[in-house]
mmCIF file of C-alpha atoms and ligand atoms in Angstrom:
data_model
loop_
_atom_site.group_PDB
_atom_site.id
_atom_site.type_symbol
_atom_site.label_atom_id
_atom_site.label_comp_id
_atom_site.label_asym_id
_atom_site.label_seq_id
_atom_site.Cartn_x
_atom_site.Cartn_y
_atom_site.Cartn_z
ATOM 1 C CA MET A 166 23.046 7.338 0.260
ATOM 2 C CA ASN A 167 21.890 5.896 -3.022
ATOM 3 C CA THR A 168 18.225 7.023 -3.086
ATOM 4 C CA THR A 169 17.230 5.318 -6.307
ATOM 5 C CA SER A 170 18.252 1.838 -5.382
ATOM 6 C CA ALA A 171 15.418 -0.788 -5.417
ATOM 7 C CA VAL A 172 14.223 -1.663 -1.965
ATOM 8 C CA LEU A 173 11.930 -4.503 -3.249
ATOM 9 C CA THR A 174 12.578 -6.577 -6.462
ATOM 10 C CA GLY A 175 10.231 -9.236 -7.986
ATOM 11 C CA THR A 176 12.015 -11.563 -10.621
ATOM 12 C CA GLY A 177 10.420 -14.099 -12.831
ATOM 13 C CA LEU A 178 7.130 -14.138 -10.761
ATOM 14 C CA PHE A 179 4.733 -16.895 -11.673
ATOM 15 C CA LYS A 180 1.610 -17.728 -9.868
ATOM 16 C CA SER A 181 -1.483 -19.832 -10.720
ATOM 17 C CA TYR A 182 -4.862 -20.620 -8.909
ATOM 18 C CA GLY A 183 -5.690 -24.198 -10.265
ATOM 19 C CA MET A 184 -5.923 -23.725 -14.099
ATOM 20 C CA ALA A 185 -6.095 -19.787 -13.748
ATOM 21 C CA ARG A 186 -2.614 -18.226 -14.409
ATOM 22 C CA ALA A 187 -2.556 -15.022 -12.403
ATOM 23 C CA LEU A 188 1.128 -14.104 -13.035
ATOM 24 C CA ALA A 189 2.845 -15.145 -16.103
ATOM 25 C CA GLY A 190 6.547 -13.861 -15.461
ATOM 26 C CA VAL A 191 6.812 -10.529 -13.931
ATOM 27 C CA ASP A 192 10.075 -8.701 -13.306
ATOM 28 C CA ILE A 193 9.569 -5.417 -11.156
ATOM 29 C CA ASP A 194 11.660 -3.144 -9.077
ATOM 30 C CA VAL A 195 10.175 -0.878 -6.259
ATOM 31 C CA THR A 196 12.447 2.112 -5.649
ATOM 32 C CA SER A 197 12.868 3.252 -1.991
ATOM 33 C CA ASP A 198 11.934 6.835 -2.521
ATOM 34 C CA GLN A 199 9.311 6.372 -5.373
ATOM 35 C CA SER A 200 5.458 5.826 -5.662
ATOM 36 C CA LEU A 201 4.699 3.126 -8.238
ATOM 37 C CA ALA A 202 1.297 2.714 -9.653
ATOM 38 C CA VAL A 203 0.268 -0.745 -11.022
ATOM 39 C CA ARG A 204 -2.598 -0.415 -13.491
ATOM 40 C CA GLY A 205 -4.349 -2.768 -15.525
ATOM 41 C CA PRO A 206 -7.941 -4.323 -16.201
ATOM 42 C CA SER A 207 -9.893 -6.239 -13.565
ATOM 43 C CA GLY A 208 -8.390 -9.885 -13.436
ATOM 44 C CA SER A 209 -5.075 -8.993 -14.933
ATOM 45 C CA GLY A 210 -3.143 -10.051 -11.732
ATOM 46 C CA LYS A 211 -2.514 -6.732 -10.078
ATOM 47 C CA SER A 212 -3.634 -7.863 -6.571
ATOM 48 C CA THR A 213 -1.818 -11.101 -6.951
ATOM 49 C CA LEU A 214 1.386 -9.259 -7.772
ATOM 50 C CA LEU A 215 0.983 -7.018 -4.885
ATOM 51 C CA HIS A 216 0.360 -10.052 -2.627
ATOM 52 C CA CYS A 217 3.407 -11.883 -3.882
ATOM 53 C CA LEU A 218 5.550 -8.784 -3.341
ATOM 54 C CA ALA A 219 4.281 -8.164 0.184
ATOM 55 C CA GLY A 220 4.679 -11.670 1.454
ATOM 56 C CA ILE A 221 0.831 -12.256 1.596
ATOM 57 C CA GLU A 222 1.119 -15.076 -1.082
ATOM 58 C CA ARG A 223 4.106 -17.088 -2.112
ATOM 59 C CA PRO A 224 4.883 -17.216 -5.874
ATOM 60 C CA ASP A 225 4.911 -20.535 -7.532
ATOM 61 C CA SER A 226 8.200 -19.583 -8.916
ATOM 62 C CA GLY A 227 10.508 -16.616 -8.996
ATOM 63 C CA GLU A 228 12.127 -14.565 -6.367
ATOM 64 C CA VAL A 229 11.170 -11.552 -4.144
ATOM 65 C CA LEU A 230 13.861 -9.593 -2.469
ATOM 66 C CA LEU A 231 13.538 -6.950 0.163
ATOM 67 C CA ASP A 232 16.932 -5.038 0.585
ATOM 68 C CA GLY A 233 18.547 -7.755 -1.413
ATOM 69 C CA LYS A 234 17.386 -10.665 0.822
ATOM 70 C CA ARG A 235 15.040 -13.265 -0.321
ATOM 71 C CA ILE A 236 11.627 -13.077 1.375
ATOM 72 C CA ASP A 237 9.466 -15.433 -1.078
ATOM 73 C CA GLN A 238 10.696 -18.484 0.729
ATOM 74 C CA LEU A 239 10.369 -17.716 4.342
ATOM 75 C CA ARG A 240 7.592 -19.657 6.249
ATOM 76 C CA GLU A 241 4.299 -17.868 7.157
ATOM 77 C CA PRO A 242 5.332 -16.813 10.764
ATOM 78 C CA ALA A 243 8.400 -15.037 9.461
ATOM 79 C CA ARG A 244 6.354 -13.445 6.410
ATOM 80 C CA SER A 245 3.743 -12.360 9.011
ATOM 81 C CA GLU A 246 6.259 -10.630 11.086
ATOM 82 C CA LEU A 247 7.797 -8.911 8.026
ATOM 83 C CA ARG A 248 4.335 -7.666 6.933
ATOM 84 C CA ARG A 249 3.909 -6.202 10.402
ATOM 85 C CA THR A 250 7.372 -4.587 10.689
ATOM 86 C CA ALA A 251 8.629 -3.662 7.098
ATOM 87 C CA PHE A 252 5.274 -3.129 5.301
ATOM 88 C CA GLY A 253 2.084 -1.113 5.637
ATOM 89 C CA PHE A 254 -1.139 -1.866 3.951
ATOM 90 C CA VAL A 255 -4.140 0.035 2.689
ATOM 91 C CA PHE A 256 -7.061 -1.724 1.197
ATOM 92 C CA GLN A 257 -10.132 -0.541 -0.599
ATOM 93 C CA SER A 258 -12.363 -0.473 2.524
ATOM 94 C CA GLY A 259 -13.378 -2.428 5.592
ATOM 95 C CA GLN A 260 -9.901 -2.764 6.949
ATOM 96 C CA LEU A 261 -10.587 -0.995 10.383
ATOM 97 C CA LEU A 262 -12.007 -2.839 13.302
ATOM 98 C CA PRO A 263 -15.491 -1.452 13.912
ATOM 99 C CA GLU A 264 -15.419 -1.881 17.707
ATOM 100 C CA LEU A 265 -12.083 0.252 18.032
ATOM 101 C CA PRO A 266 -11.893 4.043 18.088
ATOM 102 C CA ALA A 267 -9.704 5.442 15.226
ATOM 103 C CA ASP A 268 -6.686 6.024 17.364
ATOM 104 C CA GLU A 269 -6.577 2.428 18.764
ATOM 105 C CA ASN A 270 -7.263 1.304 15.095
ATOM 106 C CA VAL A 271 -4.099 3.326 14.013
ATOM 107 C CA ALA A 272 -2.133 1.825 17.152
ATOM 108 C CA LEU A 273 -2.958 -1.703 16.433
ATOM 109 C CA PRO A 274 0.273 -2.636 14.455
ATOM 110 C CA LEU A 275 2.424 -1.285 17.435
ATOM 111 C CA MET A 276 0.497 -3.035 19.853
ATOM 112 C CA LEU A 277 0.722 -6.386 18.018
ATOM 113 C CA GLY A 278 4.467 -5.706 18.013
ATOM 114 C CA GLY A 279 4.359 -5.515 21.956
ATOM 115 C CA THR A 280 4.315 -1.718 22.359
ATOM 116 C CA PRO A 281 2.325 -0.869 25.415
ATOM 117 C CA ARG A 282 -1.182 0.399 24.832
ATOM 118 C CA ARG A 283 -0.607 3.823 26.068
ATOM 119 C CA THR A 284 2.525 4.491 24.137
ATOM 120 C CA ALA A 285 1.165 3.060 21.069
ATOM 121 C CA VAL A 286 -1.920 5.350 21.047
ATOM 122 C CA GLU A 287 0.309 8.335 21.816
ATOM 123 C CA GLN A 288 2.344 7.574 18.515
ATOM 124 C CA ALA A 289 -0.872 6.838 16.689
ATOM 125 C CA ARG A 290 -2.302 10.117 17.560
ATOM 126 C CA GLN A 291 0.782 12.069 16.064
ATOM 127 C CA TRP A 292 -0.423 10.981 12.732
ATOM 128 C CA PHE A 293 -3.946 12.536 12.922
ATOM 129 C CA GLY A 294 -2.870 16.112 12.507
ATOM 130 C CA PRO A 295 -0.845 15.514 9.260
ATOM 131 C CA LEU A 296 -3.620 13.472 7.959
ATOM 132 C CA GLY A 297 -6.275 16.168 8.511
ATOM 133 C CA LEU A 298 -7.833 13.920 11.158
ATOM 134 C CA THR A 299 -7.643 16.182 14.235
ATOM 135 C CA GLY A 300 -10.651 15.682 16.662
ATOM 136 C CA LEU A 301 -11.658 12.179 15.117
ATOM 137 C CA GLU A 302 -9.407 10.168 17.509
ATOM 138 C CA ASP A 303 -12.221 8.762 19.470
ATOM 139 C CA ARG A 304 -14.648 7.942 16.577
ATOM 140 C CA ARG A 305 -15.520 4.456 15.554
ATOM 141 C CA PRO A 306 -15.070 3.640 12.028
ATOM 142 C CA GLY A 307 -18.898 3.560 11.588
ATOM 143 C CA GLN A 308 -18.771 7.422 12.479
ATOM 144 C CA LEU A 309 -16.237 8.248 9.805
ATOM 145 C CA SER A 310 -16.713 9.299 6.224
ATOM 146 C CA GLY A 311 -15.399 6.964 3.469
ATOM 147 C CA GLY A 312 -12.333 9.431 3.060
ATOM 148 C CA GLN A 313 -11.819 9.765 6.635
ATOM 149 C CA ALA A 314 -11.667 6.102 7.145
ATOM 150 C CA GLN A 315 -9.206 5.859 4.445
ATOM 151 C CA ARG A 316 -6.932 8.450 6.022
ATOM 152 C CA VAL A 317 -7.101 6.484 9.362
ATOM 153 C CA ALA A 318 -6.064 3.306 7.262
ATOM 154 C CA ILE A 319 -3.021 5.415 5.895
ATOM 155 C CA ALA A 320 -2.236 6.363 9.486
ATOM 156 C CA ARG A 321 -2.309 2.763 10.381
ATOM 157 C CA ALA A 322 -0.029 1.776 7.487
ATOM 158 C CA LEU A 323 2.537 4.445 8.519
ATOM 159 C CA VAL A 324 2.598 4.012 12.218
ATOM 160 C CA GLY A 325 5.268 1.248 12.316
ATOM 161 C CA SER A 326 7.651 3.243 9.921
ATOM 162 C CA PRO A 327 7.364 0.631 7.145
ATOM 163 C CA LYS A 328 9.781 0.413 4.175
ATOM 164 C CA VAL A 329 7.131 -0.220 1.684
ATOM 165 C CA ILE A 330 3.529 0.681 1.842
ATOM 166 C CA PHE A 331 1.038 -1.475 -0.336
ATOM 167 C CA ALA A 332 -2.307 0.020 -1.399
ATOM 168 C CA ASP A 333 -4.702 -2.185 -3.443
ATOM 169 C CA GLU A 334 -7.419 0.203 -5.004
ATOM 170 C CA PRO A 335 -7.368 2.677 -1.972
ATOM 171 C CA THR A 336 -9.718 5.024 -3.611
ATOM 172 C CA GLY A 337 -11.935 2.456 -5.080
ATOM 173 C CA ALA A 338 -14.888 2.940 -2.783
ATOM 174 C CA LEU A 339 -14.541 6.912 -3.085
ATOM 175 C CA ASP A 340 -15.902 9.654 -5.188
ATOM 176 C CA GLN A 341 -13.439 11.374 -7.483
ATOM 177 C CA ALA A 342 -12.526 14.377 -5.448
ATOM 178 C CA THR A 343 -12.278 12.535 -2.086
ATOM 179 C CA GLY A 344 -10.284 9.739 -3.862
ATOM 180 C CA LEU A 345 -7.742 12.235 -5.329
ATOM 181 C CA GLU A 346 -7.359 13.807 -1.831
ATOM 182 C CA VAL A 347 -6.511 10.437 -0.433
ATOM 183 C CA ILE A 348 -4.020 9.486 -2.956
ATOM 184 C CA ARG A 349 -2.416 12.997 -2.716
ATOM 185 C CA LEU A 350 -1.887 12.409 0.904
ATOM 186 C CA LEU A 351 -0.837 8.774 0.672
ATOM 187 C CA VAL A 352 1.875 9.733 -1.827
ATOM 188 C CA GLU A 353 2.824 12.768 0.158
ATOM 189 C CA VAL A 354 3.272 11.183 3.443
ATOM 190 C CA SER A 355 4.911 8.021 2.301
ATOM 191 C CA ARG A 356 7.488 10.279 0.583
ATOM 192 C CA SER A 357 8.011 12.297 3.669
ATOM 193 C CA GLN A 358 8.492 8.960 5.629
ATOM 194 C CA GLY A 359 10.950 7.589 3.209
ATOM 195 C CA ALA A 360 8.629 4.751 2.538
ATOM 196 C CA ALA A 361 8.258 3.314 -1.022
ATOM 197 C CA LEU A 362 4.751 3.108 -2.297
ATOM 198 C CA VAL A 363 3.083 0.594 -4.458
ATOM 199 C CA VAL A 364 -0.558 1.629 -5.496
ATOM 200 C CA VAL A 365 -2.810 -0.884 -7.344
ATOM 201 C CA THR A 366 -5.380 1.347 -9.242
ATOM 202 C CA HIS A 367 -7.443 0.977 -12.423
ATOM 203 C CA ASP A 368 -7.843 4.927 -12.240
ATOM 204 C CA ALA A 369 -5.452 7.100 -14.569
ATOM 205 C CA ASN A 370 -5.920 10.169 -12.252
ATOM 206 C CA VAL A 371 -4.820 8.156 -9.343
ATOM 207 C CA ALA A 372 -1.951 6.780 -11.133
ATOM 208 C CA GLY A 373 -1.109 10.367 -12.207
ATOM 209 C CA TRP A 374 0.006 11.096 -8.766
ATOM 210 C CA CYS A 375 2.661 8.485 -8.593
ATOM 211 C CA ASP A 376 6.211 8.756 -9.938
ATOM 212 C CA ARG A 377 5.977 5.786 -12.096
ATOM 213 C CA THR A 378 3.222 3.628 -13.677
ATOM 214 C CA VAL A 379 3.338 -0.052 -14.817
ATOM 215 C CA GLU A 380 0.566 -1.886 -16.756
ATOM 216 C CA VAL A 381 -0.296 -5.366 -15.996
ATOM 217 C CA ARG A 382 -1.975 -7.360 -18.808
ATOM 218 C CA ASP A 383 -2.542 -11.111 -18.444
ATOM 219 C CA GLY A 384 -0.267 -11.460 -15.676
ATOM 220 C CA ARG A 385 2.760 -9.650 -17.334
ATOM 221 C CA LEU A 386 4.016 -6.140 -17.448
ATOM 222 C CA ALA A 387 2.995 -4.386 -20.512
ATOM 223 C CA GLY A 388 4.646 -1.025 -19.890
ATOM 224 C CA ASP A 389 6.643 0.729 -17.472
ATOM 225 C CA GLU A 390 6.649 4.584 -17.875
ATOM 226 C CA ALA A 391 7.331 7.766 -15.745
ATOM 227 C CA ALA A 392 4.124 9.623 -14.957
ATOM 228 C CA ASP A 393 2.292 10.386 -18.146
ATOM 229 C CA GLN A 394 0.606 13.464 -19.549
ATOM 230 C CA ALA A 395 -2.781 12.610 -18.453
ATOM 231 C CA GLY A 396 -1.566 12.192 -14.908
ATOM 232 C CA THR A 397 0.473 15.532 -14.987
ATOM 233 C CA ASP A 398 -3.012 17.193 -16.131
ATOM 234 C CA ALA A 399 -4.802 15.497 -13.491
ATOM 235 C CA LYS A 400 -2.455 16.749 -10.790
ATOM 236 C CA ALA A 401 -2.561 20.285 -12.273
ATOM 237 C CA GLY A 402 -6.209 20.141 -12.223
ATOM 238 C CA PHE A 403 -6.309 19.129 -8.650
ATOM 239 C CA VAL A 404 -3.882 21.802 -7.469
ATOM 240 C CA ARG A 405 -5.768 24.626 -8.961
HETATM 241 P P1 ADP B 798 -6.784 -8.117 -10.403
HETATM 242 O O1 ADP B 798 -6.264 -7.507 -9.018
HETATM 243 O O2 ADP B 798 -5.969 -7.400 -11.446
HETATM 244 O O3 ADP B 798 -8.344 -7.857 -10.762
HETATM 245 P P2 ADP B 798 -6.252 -10.675 -9.489
HETATM 246 O O4 ADP B 798 -4.629 -10.607 -9.171
HETATM 247 O O5 ADP B 798 -7.067 -10.683 -8.298
HETATM 248 O O6 ADP B 798 -6.345 -9.438 -10.506
HETATM 249 O O7 ADP B 798 -6.606 -12.034 -10.430
HETATM 250 C C1 ADP B 798 -5.789 -12.491 -11.237
HETATM 251 C C2 ADP B 798 -6.419 -13.859 -11.769
HETATM 252 O O8 ADP B 798 -6.257 -14.883 -10.652
HETATM 253 C C3 ADP B 798 -7.865 -13.684 -12.101
HETATM 254 O O9 ADP B 798 -8.081 -14.600 -13.078
HETATM 255 C C4 ADP B 798 -8.460 -14.237 -10.756
HETATM 256 O O10 ADP B 798 -9.830 -14.927 -11.007
HETATM 257 C C5 ADP B 798 -7.420 -15.327 -10.348
HETATM 258 N N1 ADP B 798 -7.344 -15.517 -8.782
HETATM 259 C C6 ADP B 798 -6.829 -14.517 -7.933
HETATM 260 N N2 ADP B 798 -7.021 -14.744 -6.850
HETATM 261 C C7 ADP B 798 -7.562 -16.069 -6.785
HETATM 262 C C8 ADP B 798 -7.819 -17.051 -5.812
HETATM 263 N N3 ADP B 798 -7.594 -16.699 -4.440
HETATM 264 N N4 ADP B 798 -8.413 -18.359 -6.000
HETATM 265 C C9 ADP B 798 -8.554 -18.370 -7.428
HETATM 266 N N5 ADP B 798 -8.207 -17.576 -8.498
HETATM 267 C C10 ADP B 798 -7.852 -16.439 -8.193
HETATM 268 MG MG1 MG B 799 -7.446 -6.744 -7.618
#
């Protein structure tokens, strides 16, 4: 098995909103066994890039390939199914349904795919141990801390065995220590599941947990580097 092959590729991606150009020609590879951090200033196009790669939005031009097959031209129903089956998502906050207990929030993607509720909840509950959430299965999101809620969101992103997990500022609403714990878990469980991970973050310490970092400036990639020294130091500091 070639473990360094690209699972997801964006080529020549352009996207504008009216007069605002969000992406100005991005080429990017997401490798199946790697975590990739996407950094850059606010408004540089990070979320737009994530949305185009994940089939949430269609680029104006360019191609997105998943396992070598174009997905950018698919119509919304097909992209919606792809998002449910091939991808997992973690956002900054507010993504859990407040009226559902944690285990049903995690089970939701499976239930939407037709898995019976009981089976889905059983599968969902298997993630609570590895993510340090044992005992919180019946809590509503309002009864969870920010870090706990993000770990539930990670469980929900993983439950469908996605090929790629997309996380947009997953630690943006957390304090530094909680945020680093969340990113550490996210990188670890993605890797153990064989899922690629794309993390949008403005935080160098968060990026430091990822295998690779790319920088977005004005809708273009400005750099593509393996984890830098700052990140390595952040990791060492956290482990100590
Ligand atoms: P980032 O995630 O790096 O902060 P975005 O990708 O959200 O940046 O935005 C890039 C640019 O595109 C910004 O100028 C932003 O205002 C614009 N933009 C993004 N989404 C929309 C939208 N839905 N409608 C209009 N403009 C948008
Ligand atoms: Mg953004």
